[in-house]
Tab-separated table of C-alpha atoms in Angstrom:
chain	number	residue	atom	x	y	z
A	21	MET	CA	0.000	0.000	0.000
A	22	THR	CA	1.370	3.403	-0.945
A	23	ASN	CA	1.206	6.411	1.270
A	24	PRO	CA	-1.091	9.176	0.075
A	25	SER	CA	0.611	12.151	-1.534
A	26	LYS	CA	0.731	15.506	0.211
A	27	SER	CA	-1.951	16.723	-2.210
A	28	GLU	CA	-4.230	13.741	-1.403
A	29	VAL	CA	-3.776	14.323	2.335
A	30	ARG	CA	-4.680	17.994	1.905
A	31	ARG	CA	-7.696	17.089	-0.224
A	32	MET	CA	-8.936	14.611	2.441
A	33	ALA	CA	-8.508	17.277	5.136
A	34	LEU	CA	-10.495	19.752	3.043
A	35	VAL	CA	-13.280	17.211	2.508
A	36	ASP	CA	-13.492	16.607	6.267
A	37	LYS	CA	-13.861	20.349	6.913
A	38	LEU	CA	-16.416	20.670	4.134
A	39	ALA	CA	-18.413	17.748	5.534
A	40	ASP	CA	-18.400	19.344	8.988
A	41	HIS	CA	-19.624	22.616	7.474
A	42	VAL	CA	-22.426	21.001	5.458
A	43	LEU	CA	-23.550	18.965	8.473
A	44	GLU	CA	-23.754	22.150	10.525
A	45	HIS	CA	-25.230	24.523	7.938
A	46	GLY	CA	-26.811	22.333	5.269
A	47	LEU	CA	-26.520	22.384	1.513
A	48	VAL	CA	-27.907	25.903	1.303
A	49	THR	CA	-24.371	27.174	1.993
A	50	ALA	CA	-22.758	24.810	-0.516
A	51	SER	CA	-21.488	27.387	-2.966
A	52	LEU	CA	-17.783	27.877	-3.580
A	53	ARG	CA	-17.050	30.926	-1.423
A	54	PRO	CA	-18.809	29.715	1.762
A	55	LEU	CA	-17.296	26.256	1.329
A	56	ALA	CA	-13.825	27.686	0.813
A	57	LYS	CA	-14.209	29.900	3.877
A	58	ALA	CA	-15.346	26.924	5.950
A	59	ALA	CA	-12.314	24.959	4.766
A	60	GLY	CA	-9.976	27.825	5.613
A	61	THR	CA	-8.899	28.390	2.028
A	62	SER	CA	-9.891	30.294	-1.105
A	63	ASP	CA	-12.298	29.204	-3.797
A	64	ARG	CA	-9.343	29.070	-6.207
A	65	MET	CA	-7.513	26.646	-3.924
A	66	LEU	CA	-10.605	24.462	-3.682
A	67	LEU	CA	-10.627	24.293	-7.455
A	68	TYR	CA	-6.946	23.360	-7.370
A	69	TYR	CA	-7.810	20.205	-5.395
A	70	PHE	CA	-11.116	19.487	-7.181
A	71	PRO	CA	-11.836	19.851	-10.882
A	72	ASP	CA	-15.188	21.606	-10.331
A	73	LYS	CA	-17.998	22.304	-7.878
A	74	ALA	CA	-19.703	19.017	-8.731
A	75	GLU	CA	-16.652	17.090	-7.551
A	76	ILE	CA	-16.457	19.174	-4.366
A	77	ILE	CA	-20.102	18.446	-3.559
A	78	ALA	CA	-19.787	14.770	-4.490
A	79	ALA	CA	-16.690	14.274	-2.311
A	80	THR	CA	-18.296	16.138	0.591
A	81	LEU	CA	-21.531	14.152	0.450
A	82	GLN	CA	-19.653	10.860	0.035
A	83	CYS	CA	-17.675	11.717	3.170
A	84	ILE	CA	-20.889	12.457	5.065
A	85	ALA	CA	-22.439	9.192	3.836
A	86	ALA	CA	-19.321	7.227	4.829
A	87	ARG	CA	-19.424	8.736	8.317
A	88	MET	CA	-23.084	7.810	8.633
A	89	VAL	CA	-22.530	4.230	7.455
A	90	ALA	CA	-19.659	3.864	9.926
A	91	ALA	CA	-21.863	5.133	12.758
A	92	MET	CA	-24.714	2.852	11.703
A	93	SER	CA	-22.378	-0.131	11.505
A	94	GLU	CA	-21.256	0.464	15.079
A	95	GLN	CA	-24.865	0.345	16.253
A	96	VAL	CA	-26.094	-2.868	14.669
A	97	ALA	CA	-25.694	-6.401	15.923
A	98	PRO	CA	-22.775	-8.508	14.722
A	99	GLU	CA	-25.224	-11.072	13.318
A	100	PRO	CA	-27.881	-10.366	10.671
A	101	LEU	CA	-31.251	-9.216	11.992
A	102	SER	CA	-34.845	-9.487	10.853
A	103	LEU	CA	-36.371	-6.508	9.068
A	104	ASP	CA	-38.356	-5.480	12.139
A	105	ALA	CA	-35.398	-5.858	14.505
A	106	LEU	CA	-33.081	-3.864	12.243
A	107	SER	CA	-35.747	-1.170	11.735
A	108	GLN	CA	-36.129	-0.830	15.503
A	109	ARG	CA	-32.394	-0.754	16.073
A	110	LEU	CA	-31.748	1.868	13.379
A	111	SER	CA	-34.601	4.119	14.414
A	112	ALA	CA	-33.424	3.988	18.020
A	113	PHE	CA	-30.266	5.904	17.172
A	114	LEU	CA	-30.869	7.612	13.819
A	115	PHE	CA	-33.255	10.014	15.493
A	116	GLU	CA	-30.842	10.950	18.265
A	117	GLU	CA	-29.863	14.608	18.086
A	118	ARG	CA	-26.247	13.773	17.198
A	119	PHE	CA	-27.410	11.978	14.026
A	120	TRP	CA	-30.152	14.392	13.025
A	121	PRO	CA	-27.803	16.680	10.998
A	122	TYR	CA	-27.053	13.694	8.733
A	123	MET	CA	-30.752	13.150	8.196
A	124	CYS	CA	-31.301	16.836	7.422
A	125	VAL	CA	-28.549	16.841	4.798
A	126	TRP	CA	-30.050	13.681	3.316
A	127	LEU	CA	-33.464	15.365	3.099
A	128	GLU	CA	-31.943	18.389	1.363
A	129	LEU	CA	-30.101	16.125	-1.056
A	130	ALA	CA	-33.247	14.103	-1.768
A	131	SER	CA	-35.248	17.280	-2.331
A	132	ARG	CA	-32.761	18.632	-4.858
A	133	ALA	CA	-32.604	15.251	-6.586
A	134	GLY	CA	-36.402	15.111	-6.619
A	135	ARG	CA	-36.422	18.386	-8.516
A	136	GLY	CA	-34.097	16.831	-11.093
A	137	ASP	CA	-31.007	18.866	-10.184
A	138	PRO	CA	-28.290	17.355	-12.399
A	139	LEU	CA	-25.626	17.960	-9.746
A	140	TYR	CA	-27.466	16.236	-6.908
A	141	THR	CA	-29.510	13.510	-8.634
A	142	PRO	CA	-26.654	11.076	-9.384
A	143	ILE	CA	-25.080	11.690	-5.974
A	144	ALA	CA	-28.373	10.982	-4.189
A	145	ALA	CA	-28.934	7.839	-6.253
A	146	ALA	CA	-25.441	6.532	-5.466
A	147	ILE	CA	-25.788	7.234	-1.752
A	148	GLY	CA	-29.280	5.710	-1.674
A	149	GLN	CA	-27.976	2.613	-3.451
A	150	GLY	CA	-25.123	2.395	-0.942
A	151	PHE	CA	-27.562	2.497	1.984
A	152	LEU	CA	-29.721	-0.114	0.282
A	153	GLU	CA	-26.705	-2.429	-0.080
A	154	TRP	CA	-25.659	-1.757	3.521
A	155	GLY	CA	-29.142	-2.706	4.716
A	156	ALA	CA	-29.156	-5.894	2.653
A	157	ALA	CA	-25.873	-6.928	4.277
A	158	GLN	CA	-27.399	-6.490	7.750
A	159	LEU	CA	-30.575	-8.467	7.146
A	160	ALA	CA	-31.273	-12.104	7.941
A	161	ALA	CA	-33.261	-13.627	5.097
A	162	PRO	CA	-33.785	-17.112	3.680
A	163	ASP	CA	-32.742	-16.087	0.162
A	164	ALA	CA	-31.340	-13.220	-1.935
A	165	GLU	CA	-34.753	-12.166	-3.254
A	166	THR	CA	-36.207	-11.825	0.250
A	167	ARG	CA	-33.093	-9.976	1.425
A	168	ALA	CA	-33.373	-7.496	-1.465
A	169	ARG	CA	-37.089	-6.953	-0.801
A	170	ASP	CA	-36.491	-6.455	2.934
A	171	ALA	CA	-33.625	-4.033	2.249
A	172	ALA	CA	-35.991	-1.988	0.075
A	173	LYS	CA	-38.605	-2.038	2.838
A	174	LEU	CA	-35.989	-0.955	5.389
A	175	LEU	CA	-34.897	1.989	3.270
A	176	VAL	CA	-38.464	3.106	2.654
A	177	ARG	CA	-39.419	2.734	6.340
A	178	ILE	CA	-36.467	4.714	7.612
A	179	GLU	CA	-36.835	7.419	4.957
A	180	GLY	CA	-40.517	7.746	5.754
A	181	MET	CA	-39.756	8.141	9.438
A	182	VAL	CA	-37.118	10.783	8.680
A	183	LEU	CA	-39.565	12.773	6.565
A	184	VAL	CA	-42.352	12.541	9.140
A	185	ARG	CA	-40.035	13.719	11.922
A	186	ALA	CA	-38.699	16.529	9.741
A	187	ILE	CA	-42.185	17.948	9.250
A	188	GLY	CA	-42.653	18.134	13.009
A	189	LEU	CA	-44.523	14.913	13.664
A	190	GLY	CA	-41.938	13.072	15.757
A	191	GLU	CA	-44.679	11.700	17.988
A	192	VAL	CA	-46.125	9.875	14.968
A	193	VAL	CA	-42.750	8.217	14.407
A	194	GLU	CA	-42.621	7.233	18.082
A	195	ARG	CA	-46.144	5.828	17.901
A	196	SER	CA	-45.278	3.792	14.809
A	197	LEU	CA	-42.416	2.121	16.650
A	198	SER	CA	-44.434	0.966	19.650
């Protein structure tokens, strides 16, 4: 394994700062100047490390998704779980205040993708597919078809709960889990 170059190390450090900024302030501040300021650099330097804004956004959102998957992986059981058990386990921590910024960024991303934004649509699809695959790997199922179906159900359940909480109906989410 080769060591990353100085440029790659700097790029990774920038992406971490950008991810922190987007988690705190959302995608609304994801234009070059605010992102550069958050990263402690200039917009020209950002474009030195990334070919364009699309790559900056993609790298930032991929970092956020990777952090979320890592946090989710720490919270699940070492053995595969049923759909209901995994849904309960995920919802128990995804709605904690420390994870809510991830959910808010996801909602913003989904909204922009839903409007057909060419920058955000492929990123949202890739992240959604990654979560779907992660869920499938966590599920106990008798066969691949059932596992795929249950992973789809898991994604839809969790996303529905996120949306319902985001619109101020957290008690409805709580009621659905009891």
